Amino acid sequence: MRTNDAAGRVRAKRLPREVRERQILDAAVGVFSQRGYHAASMDEISEVADISKPMVYAYLGSKEDLFAACIRREATRLMEAIADGVSGAGDRPDVQLWHGLRAFFGFVGEYRDSWQVLHRQASAQGGPFAQELLDMRRRAVSLVAALLLNTADSEAATLHADAMAAALVGAGESLADWWLDHPEESAGAVAARLMNLVWMGFGNLVEGQMWQPPK
Amino acid sequence: MRTNDAAGRVRAKRLPREVRERQILDAAVGVFSQRGYHAASMDEISEVADISKPMVYAYLGSKEDLFAACIRREATRLMEAIADGVSGAGDRPDVQLWHGLRAFFGFVGEYRDSWQVLHRQASAQGGPFAQELLDMRRRAVSLVAALLLNTADSEAATLHADAMAAALVGAGESLADWWLDHPEESAGAVAARLMNLVWMGFGNLVEGQMWQPPK
DNA sequence: CAGTAGGCTTACTCGCGAGTAGGTACGCGG
DNA sequence: CCGCGTACCTACTCGCGAGTAAGCCTACTG
């Protein structure tokens, strides 16, 4: 059934809880990504979700709860996308990394808002929700680190793996931001850029070649 | 001359404007970095600065103005530190990059609050101040890109320079965050990690070697 | 068809924080 | 010793936004 609200807009009524929760989360991700956590208002979120504010509180709880729910959903999506990418990639580590990068940039390209919420907003908040996100990021770093360790168990590689994984993840994040200003590139092309940078570097490191500062 | 405030604390009085402005900026950087832009209150900043709120407004203007002033000061400090590092490094591009990285990580280690404000808070705000910071970052990326272009003017290098510079800057930022969890490392050691990753990679790229995805 | 439960709303309270009005103290030049 | 400007303060206003009270409407259930 339908009805018209004060502005004359048509508004669907009496939808099941599941559907409303999805609407609310979608709206929240959009508003959080655009305004930032604090500047986002529950009023605006409820308006975008086309539902009244008390429903938001009834279904998703407080503003912090809602934000945490956004983080959780988007982070899960991203990690699943990457895991899917890596899983079908055989066992050559470089190919696994390549598929992981492709999946990552594919996700960022497709869900910019999600990416904004994850990368910018969540990490800027000191609150308890940031933990949620930092854990996910840590998992991503671990995944990459494990992958790098696969390439060789030389002592040099072991010592560097987690730091290098952190650097690689950061490079990926930054390149994703760069990509927003260069939308003419495909996800694959961007992934290839990063792959070249890090793999040709790791290729040397694995073979024991290291850059040395001059005396 | 001195006096005691309500809490009995001793409080310096009638200081010249310059000194107060420094105090206020120092306090603001600390509070912004700890709480984030929106969660930081002018009341807390004025309290930390040990001065009353109207003075903050009289000297530095609105909250946005104050934040922009923080960004400007800290970004200038950082860029100067890096420029100083690079300037005394001769003309070998790898050595220049090495000194730049050392200077960068040295700064981050010494001024964590400044780094927090620059990296996390500023980039998360959509407002006009973010522009200030993004410009600085762009300058950093340009500096790195120019440096990379020095290494070779092969077509491959030219095509990749700005993207690679973005990736490198991101890797540096991320590694700086990683460093906060591994304080046992020296700034030089962290810089060396990143140098190895990117230089050994670029070394190959410059010589025309590229990683190829399998068919 | 009465009862009820859950989807949904309007219309509030209330505290917090940005920004200000309107002064008081103190030093300095005459 | 008298302005007078500048450093500085207390004590407000006022709007915005988180969270809630109190109920309305309708689809199903027995």
Coordinates of C-alpha atoms (C1' of nucleotides) in Angstrom, one line a residue:
Chain A
M1 CA 0.0 0.0 0.0
R2 CA 1.1 3.6 -0.6
T3 CA 0.4 7.0 0.8
N4 CA 1.6 10.6 0.3
D5 CA 3.7 12.4 2.9
A6 CA 3.6 16.1 3.6
A7 CA 5.8 17.0 0.6
G8 CA 3.5 14.9 -1.6
R9 CA 6.2 12.3 -2.1
V10 CA 5.1 8.7 -2.5
R11 CA 6.4 6.6 0.4
A12 CA 6.3 2.9 0.7
K13 CA 4.7 1.7 3.9
R14 CA 4.9 -1.2 6.3
L15 CA 7.9 -3.0 4.9
P16 CA 9.5 -5.8 6.8
R17 CA 12.3 -5.1 9.2
E18 CA 15.0 -6.7 7.0
V19 CA 14.3 -4.3 4.2
R20 CA 14.2 -1.2 6.4
E21 CA 17.5 -2.2 8.0
R22 CA 19.1 -2.4 4.6
Q23 CA 17.7 1.0 3.6
I24 CA 19.0 2.5 6.8
L25 CA 22.4 1.0 6.4
D26 CA 22.7 2.2 2.8
A27 CA 21.6 5.7 3.8
A28 CA 24.0 5.8 6.7
V29 CA 27.0 4.7 4.7
G30 CA 26.2 7.4 2.2
V31 CA 25.8 10.2 4.8
F32 CA 28.8 9.1 6.9
S33 CA 31.0 8.9 3.9
Q34 CA 29.9 12.4 2.7
R35 CA 29.8 14.3 6.0
G36 CA 32.1 12.3 8.3
Y37 CA 31.0 10.7 11.5
H38 CA 30.3 13.7 13.7
A39 CA 28.9 16.0 11.1
A40 CA 26.5 13.3 10.0
S41 CA 23.1 13.7 11.7
M42 CA 20.7 11.0 12.5
D43 CA 18.0 13.3 11.1
E44 CA 19.6 13.4 7.8
I45 CA 20.2 9.6 7.8
S46 CA 16.6 8.9 8.6
E47 CA 15.5 11.3 5.9
V48 CA 17.7 9.7 3.2
A49 CA 16.5 6.3 4.3
D50 CA 13.0 7.7 3.9
I51 CA 11.9 6.7 7.4
S52 CA 11.4 8.4 10.7
K53 CA 14.2 8.7 13.2
P54 CA 12.7 6.6 16.0
M55 CA 12.7 3.6 13.6
V56 CA 16.4 4.1 13.1
Y57 CA 16.9 3.9 16.8
A58 CA 14.5 1.0 17.2
Y59 CA 16.3 -1.1 14.5
L60 CA 20.0 -0.1 14.7
G61 CA 20.4 1.6 18.1
S62 CA 22.4 4.6 18.9
K63 CA 24.6 6.6 16.4
E64 CA 27.7 4.7 17.5
D65 CA 25.9 1.4 17.1
L66 CA 24.8 2.4 13.6
F67 CA 28.2 3.5 12.6
A68 CA 29.7 0.2 13.9
A69 CA 27.1 -1.7 11.9
C70 CA 28.1 0.2 8.8
I71 CA 31.8 -0.5 9.3
R72 CA 31.1 -4.2 10.0
R73 CA 29.0 -4.6 6.9
E74 CA 31.3 -2.8 4.5
A75 CA 34.5 -4.3 5.9
T76 CA 33.0 -7.8 5.6
R77 CA 32.0 -7.1 2.0
L78 CA 35.5 -5.9 1.2
M79 CA 37.3 -8.8 2.8
E80 CA 35.0 -11.3 1.1
A81 CA 35.6 -9.7 -2.2
I82 CA 39.4 -10.0 -1.7
A83 CA 39.2 -13.5 -0.4
D84 CA 37.1 -14.5 -3.4
G85 CA 39.6 -13.0 -5.7
V86 CA 42.6 -14.7 -4.1
S87 CA 40.9 -18.1 -3.7
G88 CA 40.6 -18.8 -7.4
A89 CA 44.2 -17.9 -8.2
G90 CA 46.1 -21.1 -8.0
D91 CA 49.2 -21.2 -5.8
R92 CA 51.8 -18.9 -7.4
P93 CA 52.1 -16.2 -4.8
D94 CA 52.5 -13.4 -7.3
V95 CA 49.3 -14.5 -9.1
Q96 CA 47.5 -14.6 -5.8
L97 CA 48.6 -11.1 -4.9
W98 CA 47.6 -10.0 -8.4
H99 CA 44.1 -11.3 -8.0
G100 CA 43.9 -9.8 -4.5
L101 CA 44.8 -6.4 -5.8
R102 CA 42.4 -6.7 -8.7
A103 CA 39.6 -7.6 -6.3
F104 CA 40.5 -4.7 -4.0
F105 CA 40.6 -2.1 -6.6
G106 CA 37.5 -3.5 -8.2
F107 CA 35.6 -3.1 -4.9
V108 CA 36.9 0.4 -4.4
G109 CA 35.8 1.4 -7.8
E110 CA 32.3 -0.1 -7.4
Y111 CA 31.6 1.0 -3.8
R112 CA 33.2 4.4 -3.4
D113 CA 31.1 5.3 -0.4
S114 CA 31.9 2.1 1.4
W115 CA 35.6 2.8 0.8
Q116 CA 35.3 6.3 2.1
V117 CA 33.6 5.2 5.3
L118 CA 36.2 2.4 5.9
H119 CA 39.3 4.3 5.0
R120 CA 38.7 7.8 6.1
Q121 CA 36.0 8.1 8.7
A122 CA 36.6 5.0 10.7
S123 CA 40.3 5.4 11.1
A124 CA 39.9 9.0 12.1
Q125 CA 37.6 8.2 15.1
G126 CA 39.3 7.3 18.3
G127 CA 36.1 5.7 19.6
P128 CA 35.4 2.0 20.2
F129 CA 34.1 1.5 16.7
A130 CA 37.5 2.3 15.2
Q131 CA 38.6 -1.0 16.8
E132 CA 36.2 -2.9 14.6
L133 CA 37.8 -1.4 11.5
L134 CA 41.3 -1.6 12.7
D135 CA 40.8 -5.3 13.3
M136 CA 39.6 -5.8 9.8
R137 CA 42.6 -3.9 8.5
R138 CA 44.9 -5.9 10.6
R139 CA 43.4 -9.1 9.1
A140 CA 44.0 -7.7 5.7
V141 CA 47.6 -6.9 6.6
S142 CA 48.0 -10.4 8.0
L143 CA 46.6 -11.9 4.9
V144 CA 49.1 -10.0 2.8
A145 CA 51.9 -10.8 5.2
A146 CA 51.2 -14.5 5.0
L147 CA 51.1 -14.3 1.2
L148 CA 54.5 -12.6 1.2
L149 CA 56.0 -15.2 3.6
N150 CA 55.0 -17.8 1.0
T151 CA 57.3 -16.3 -1.5
A152 CA 60.4 -17.3 0.4
D153 CA 61.2 -18.1 4.0
S154 CA 64.5 -16.4 3.9
E155 CA 65.4 -14.6 7.0
A156 CA 65.2 -11.2 5.3
A157 CA 61.7 -11.9 4.0
T158 CA 60.5 -13.0 7.5
L159 CA 61.9 -9.9 9.2
H160 CA 60.2 -7.6 6.7
A161 CA 56.9 -9.3 6.1
D162 CA 54.6 -7.5 8.4
A163 CA 56.2 -4.1 7.9
M164 CA 56.1 -4.6 4.2
A165 CA 52.5 -5.8 4.3
A166 CA 51.6 -2.6 6.2
A167 CA 53.4 -0.6 3.6
L168 CA 51.7 -2.4 0.7
V169 CA 48.3 -2.0 2.2
G170 CA 49.0 1.7 2.7
A171 CA 50.2 2.0 -0.9
G172 CA 47.0 0.3 -2.0
E173 CA 44.8 2.7 0.0
S174 CA 46.7 5.7 -1.3
L175 CA 46.6 4.5 -4.8
A176 CA 42.9 4.0 -4.5
D177 CA 42.6 7.7 -3.5
W178 CA 44.8 8.7 -6.4
W179 CA 42.5 6.7 -8.6
L180 CA 39.5 8.8 -7.6
D181 CA 41.3 11.7 -9.4
H182 CA 42.2 9.5 -12.5
P183 CA 39.0 7.7 -13.2
E184 CA 40.0 7.0 -16.8
E185 CA 42.1 4.0 -15.6
S186 CA 40.6 0.6 -15.2
A187 CA 40.7 -1.2 -11.9
G188 CA 43.1 -3.7 -13.6
A189 CA 45.4 -1.0 -14.8
V190 CA 45.7 0.5 -11.3
A191 CA 46.2 -2.9 -9.8
A192 CA 49.0 -3.6 -12.3
R193 CA 50.7 -0.3 -11.4
L194 CA 50.9 -1.4 -7.7
M195 CA 51.8 -4.9 -8.6
N196 CA 54.8 -3.7 -10.6
L197 CA 56.0 -1.5 -7.8
V198 CA 55.8 -4.1 -5.1
W199 CA 56.5 -7.3 -6.9
M200 CA 59.5 -6.2 -8.8
G201 CA 60.7 -4.9 -5.5
F202 CA 60.0 -8.0 -3.6
G203 CA 61.4 -10.1 -6.3
N204 CA 64.8 -8.5 -5.6
L205 CA 64.4 -8.7 -1.9
V206 CA 63.6 -12.4 -2.0
E207 CA 66.7 -13.0 -4.0
G208 CA 68.7 -11.3 -1.2
Q209 CA 69.4 -8.1 -3.1
M210 CA 69.1 -5.1 -0.8
W211 CA 69.5 -1.4 -1.3
Q212 CA 72.3 0.0 0.8
P213 CA 72.7 3.6 1.9
P214 CA 76.0 5.0 0.8
K215 CA 78.7 5.4 3.6
Chain B
M1 CA 53.2 39.0 37.5
R2 CA 51.2 36.0 38.6
T3 CA 47.9 35.2 40.1
N4 CA 45.9 32.1 41.2
D5 CA 42.8 30.9 39.3
A6 CA 39.8 29.2 40.9
A7 CA 41.6 25.9 41.1
G8 CA 44.6 27.5 42.8
R9 CA 46.8 26.9 39.8
V10 CA 49.4 29.5 39.1
R11 CA 48.7 31.2 35.8
A12 CA 51.0 33.6 33.9
K13 CA 49.4 36.9 32.9
R14 CA 49.6 39.6 30.3
L15 CA 51.8 37.7 27.8
P16 CA 52.4 39.2 24.4
R17 CA 50.1 38.0 21.6
E18 CA 52.8 36.0 19.8
V19 CA 53.4 33.8 22.8
R20 CA 49.6 33.2 23.4
E21 CA 49.1 32.3 19.7
R22 CA 51.8 29.7 20.0
Q23 CA 50.3 28.3 23.2
I24 CA 46.9 28.1 21.5
L25 CA 48.2 26.4 18.4
D26 CA 50.1 23.9 20.5
A27 CA 47.0 23.1 22.5
A28 CA 44.8 22.9 19.4
V29 CA 47.1 20.5 17.7
G30 CA 47.1 18.3 20.8
V31 CA 43.3 18.3 21.2
F32 CA 42.5 18.0 17.5
S33 CA 44.8 15.0 17.2
Q34 CA 43.4 13.3 20.2
R35 CA 39.7 14.0 19.7
G36 CA 39.3 14.7 16.0
Y37 CA 38.0 17.9 14.5
H38 CA 34.3 17.7 15.5
A39 CA 34.7 16.1 18.9
A40 CA 37.3 18.7 19.9
S41 CA 35.7 21.6 21.8
M42 CA 36.9 25.2 21.8
D43 CA 36.4 25.0 25.6
E44 CA 38.9 22.2 26.0
I45 CA 41.4 23.9 23.7
S46 CA 41.2 27.1 25.6
E47 CA 41.6 25.2 28.9
V48 CA 44.6 23.3 27.7
A49 CA 46.1 26.5 26.4
D50 CA 45.5 27.9 29.8
I51 CA 43.6 30.9 28.5
S52 CA 39.9 31.9 28.2
K53 CA 37.9 31.1 25.2
P54 CA 37.3 34.7 24.0
M55 CA 41.0 35.1 23.6
V56 CA 41.1 32.1 21.3
Y57 CA 38.5 33.7 19.1
A58 CA 40.2 37.1 19.3
Y59 CA 43.5 35.7 18.1
L60 CA 42.8 32.8 15.9
G61 CA 39.2 33.3 14.8
S62 CA 36.6 30.6 14.5
K63 CA 37.1 26.9 15.0
E64 CA 37.6 26.4 11.3
D65 CA 40.1 29.2 11.1
L66 CA 42.0 27.7 14.1
F67 CA 42.0 24.2 12.5
A68 CA 43.3 25.6 9.2
A69 CA 46.0 27.5 11.1
C70 CA 47.1 24.2 12.8
I71 CA 47.2 22.4 9.4
R72 CA 49.2 25.2 7.8
R73 CA 51.7 25.3 10.6
E74 CA 52.3 21.6 10.9
A75 CA 52.3 20.9 7.1
T76 CA 54.9 23.7 6.7
R77 CA 57.0 22.2 9.4
L78 CA 56.9 18.7 7.7
M79 CA 57.6 20.0 4.3
E80 CA 60.5 22.0 5.5
A81 CA 61.9 19.0 7.3
I82 CA 61.7 16.9 4.2
A83 CA 63.1 19.7 2.0
D84 CA 66.0 20.1 4.4
G85 CA 66.7 16.4 4.3
V86 CA 66.7 16.2 0.5
S87 CA 68.7 19.3 0.0
G88 CA 71.9 18.1 1.5
A89 CA 71.9 14.8 -0.3
G90 CA 74.0 15.3 -3.4
D91 CA 72.4 14.3 -6.7
R92 CA 72.1 10.6 -6.8
P93 CA 68.3 10.1 -6.9
D94 CA 68.3 7.1 -4.6
V95 CA 70.3 9.0 -2.0
Q96 CA 67.9 11.9 -2.3
L97 CA 64.9 9.7 -1.7
W98 CA 66.7 8.0 1.2
H99 CA 67.3 11.3 2.9
G100 CA 63.8 12.4 2.2
L101 CA 62.4 9.3 3.8
R102 CA 64.7 9.6 6.8
A103 CA 63.6 13.2 7.3
F104 CA 59.9 12.2 7.0
F105 CA 60.1 9.4 9.5
G106 CA 62.2 11.5 11.8
F107 CA 59.5 14.2 11.8
V108 CA 56.7 11.7 12.4
G109 CA 58.6 10.1 15.3
E110 CA 59.2 13.5 16.9
Y111 CA 55.9 15.1 16.4
R112 CA 53.2 12.4 16.6
D113 CA 50.4 14.9 17.3
S114 CA 51.3 16.9 14.3
W115 CA 51.3 13.8 12.2
Q116 CA 47.9 12.7 13.5
V117 CA 46.3 16.1 12.7
L118 CA 47.8 16.1 9.3
H119 CA 47.2 12.5 8.2
R120 CA 44.0 11.5 9.9
Q121 CA 41.9 14.5 10.9
A122 CA 42.5 16.8 8.0
S123 CA 41.9 14.2 5.3
A124 CA 38.7 13.1 6.9
Q125 CA 37.1 16.5 6.9
G126 CA 35.4 17.5 3.7
G127 CA 35.5 21.1 4.6
P128 CA 37.5 23.9 3.0
F129 CA 40.5 23.3 5.3
A130 CA 41.1 19.8 3.9
Q131 CA 42.1 21.7 0.7
E132 CA 44.9 23.2 2.6
L133 CA 46.2 19.8 3.5
L134 CA 45.5 18.2 0.2
D135 CA 47.5 20.9 -1.5
M136 CA 50.5 20.2 0.8
R137 CA 50.2 16.4 0.2
R138 CA 50.0 17.1 -3.5
R139 CA 53.2 19.1 -3.3
A140 CA 54.8 16.2 -1.5
V141 CA 53.6 13.8 -4.2
S142 CA 54.9 16.1 -6.9
L143 CA 58.3 16.3 -5.2
V144 CA 58.5 12.6 -5.1
A145 CA 57.3 12.3 -8.7
A146 CA 60.0 14.7 -9.9
L147 CA 62.5 12.8 -8.0
L148 CA 61.4 9.5 -9.6
L149 CA 61.5 11.1 -13.0
N150 CA 65.1 11.9 -12.4
T151 CA 66.0 8.3 -12.3
A152 CA 65.2 7.7 -15.9
D153 CA 63.2 9.4 -18.6
S154 CA 62.2 6.1 -20.1
E155 CA 58.6 6.1 -21.3
A156 CA 57.6 3.5 -18.7
A157 CA 58.9 5.6 -15.9
T158 CA 57.2 8.7 -17.1
L159 CA 53.8 7.1 -17.4
H160 CA 54.1 5.7 -13.9
A161 CA 55.7 8.5 -12.0
D162 CA 52.8 10.3 -10.5
A163 CA 50.8 7.1 -9.7
M164 CA 54.0 5.6 -8.2
A165 CA 54.6 8.7 -6.2
A166 CA 51.1 8.5 -4.8
A167 CA 51.6 4.9 -3.9
L168 CA 54.9 5.7 -2.3
V169 CA 53.5 8.5 -0.2
G170 CA 50.7 6.2 0.9
A171 CA 53.1 3.5 1.8
G172 CA 55.1 6.0 3.8
E173 CA 52.0 7.1 5.7
S174 CA 50.9 3.6 6.4
L175 CA 54.3 2.5 7.5
A176 CA 54.4 5.5 9.8
D177 CA 51.2 4.3 11.4
W178 CA 52.7 0.8 11.6
W179 CA 55.6 2.3 13.3
L180 CA 53.5 3.6 16.1
D181 CA 52.9 0.0 17.1
H182 CA 56.6 -0.9 16.8
P183 CA 58.3 1.9 18.5
E184 CA 61.4 -0.2 19.1
E185 CA 62.6 0.6 15.5
S186 CA 64.6 3.7 14.8
A187 CA 63.4 6.2 12.2
G188 CA 66.3 5.2 10.0
A189 CA 65.4 1.5 10.2
V190 CA 61.8 2.2 9.1
A191 CA 63.0 4.4 6.3
A192 CA 65.3 1.7 5.2
R193 CA 62.4 -0.8 5.0
L194 CA 60.5 1.4 2.7
M195 CA 63.5 2.3 0.7
N196 CA 64.2 -1.3 0.0
L197 CA 60.7 -2.0 -1.0
V198 CA 60.3 0.8 -3.5
W199 CA 63.8 1.3 -4.7
M200 CA 64.6 -2.3 -5.5
G201 CA 61.2 -2.2 -7.3
F202 CA 61.9 0.9 -9.2
G203 CA 65.4 -0.3 -10.0
N204 CA 63.9 -3.1 -12.0
L205 CA 61.2 -0.9 -13.6
V206 CA 63.8 1.6 -14.7
E207 CA 65.7 -1.1 -16.4
G208 CA 62.5 -2.0 -18.3
Q209 CA 61.7 -5.2 -16.4
M210 CA 58.0 -5.4 -15.7
W211 CA 55.9 -7.9 -13.9
Q212 CA 53.4 -9.6 -16.3
P213 CA 50.1 -11.2 -15.3
P214 CA 50.0 -14.8 -16.6
K215 CA 47.7 -15.4 -19.5
Chain C
dC1 C1' -14.6 -9.5 14.5
dA2 C1' -11.9 -8.5 18.8
dG3 C1' -7.3 -8.5 20.2
dT4 C1' -2.6 -7.8 19.6
dA5 C1' 1.8 -7.0 17.9
dG6 C1' 4.8 -4.7 15.2
dG7 C1' 5.6 -1.0 11.7
dC8 C1' 5.5 3.9 11.9
dT9 C1' 4.8 8.8 13.2
dT10 C1' 4.7 13.6 15.4
dA11 C1' 6.4 16.2 18.6
dC12 C1' 8.8 16.9 22.1
dT13 C1' 13.3 17.2 26.1
dC14 C1' 17.7 18.4 27.1
dG15 C1' 22.6 19.0 27.1
dC16 C1' 26.5 20.5 24.7
dG17 C1' 29.3 23.5 22.4
dA18 C1' 30.1 27.6 19.0
dG19 C1' 30.3 32.1 19.4
dT20 C1' 29.6 36.9 22.1
dA21 C1' 28.3 40.9 25.2
dG22 C1' 30.0 43.5 28.3
dG23 C1' 32.8 44.2 31.4
dT24 C1' 37.7 44.3 34.7
dA25 C1' 42.8 44.8 35.4
dC26 C1' 47.1 46.6 34.1
dG27 C1' 50.7 49.0 31.9
dC28 C1' 52.1 53.2 29.4
dG29 C1' 52.5 57.9 27.4
dG30 C1' 51.6 62.3 28.6
Chain D
dC1 C1' 47.6 61.1 37.9
dC2 C1' 44.6 60.6 33.9
dG3 C1' 43.3 58.7 29.9
dC4 C1' 43.5 54.8 26.8
dG5 C1' 44.5 50.7 24.6
dT6 C1' 45.3 46.0 25.1
dA7 C1' 45.3 41.7 27.6
dC8 C1' 42.0 39.2 29.7
dC9 C1' 37.8 37.4 32.1
dT10 C1' 32.8 35.7 33.6
dA11 C1' 28.7 34.7 32.1
dC12 C1' 25.7 34.5 29.1
dT13 C1' 22.6 33.2 24.2
dC14 C1' 21.1 30.2 21.0
dG15 C1' 20.8 26.6 17.7
dC16 C1' 21.6 22.0 16.6
dG17 C1' 21.3 17.3 17.2
dA18 C1' 21.0 12.9 20.0
dG19 C1' 17.7 10.4 22.0
dT20 C1' 12.5 9.6 23.7
dA21 C1' 7.4 9.6 25.0
dA22 C1' 3.2 8.4 23.6
dG23 C1' 0.6 6.9 20.8
dC24 C1' -1.7 5.8 15.7
dC25 C1' -2.7 2.5 11.9
dT26 C1' -3.2 -2.0 9.8
dA27 C1' -2.3 -6.9 8.9
dC28 C1' -2.7 -11.1 10.8
dT29 C1' -4.6 -14.7 14.5
dG30 C1' -7.8 -17.1 16.9

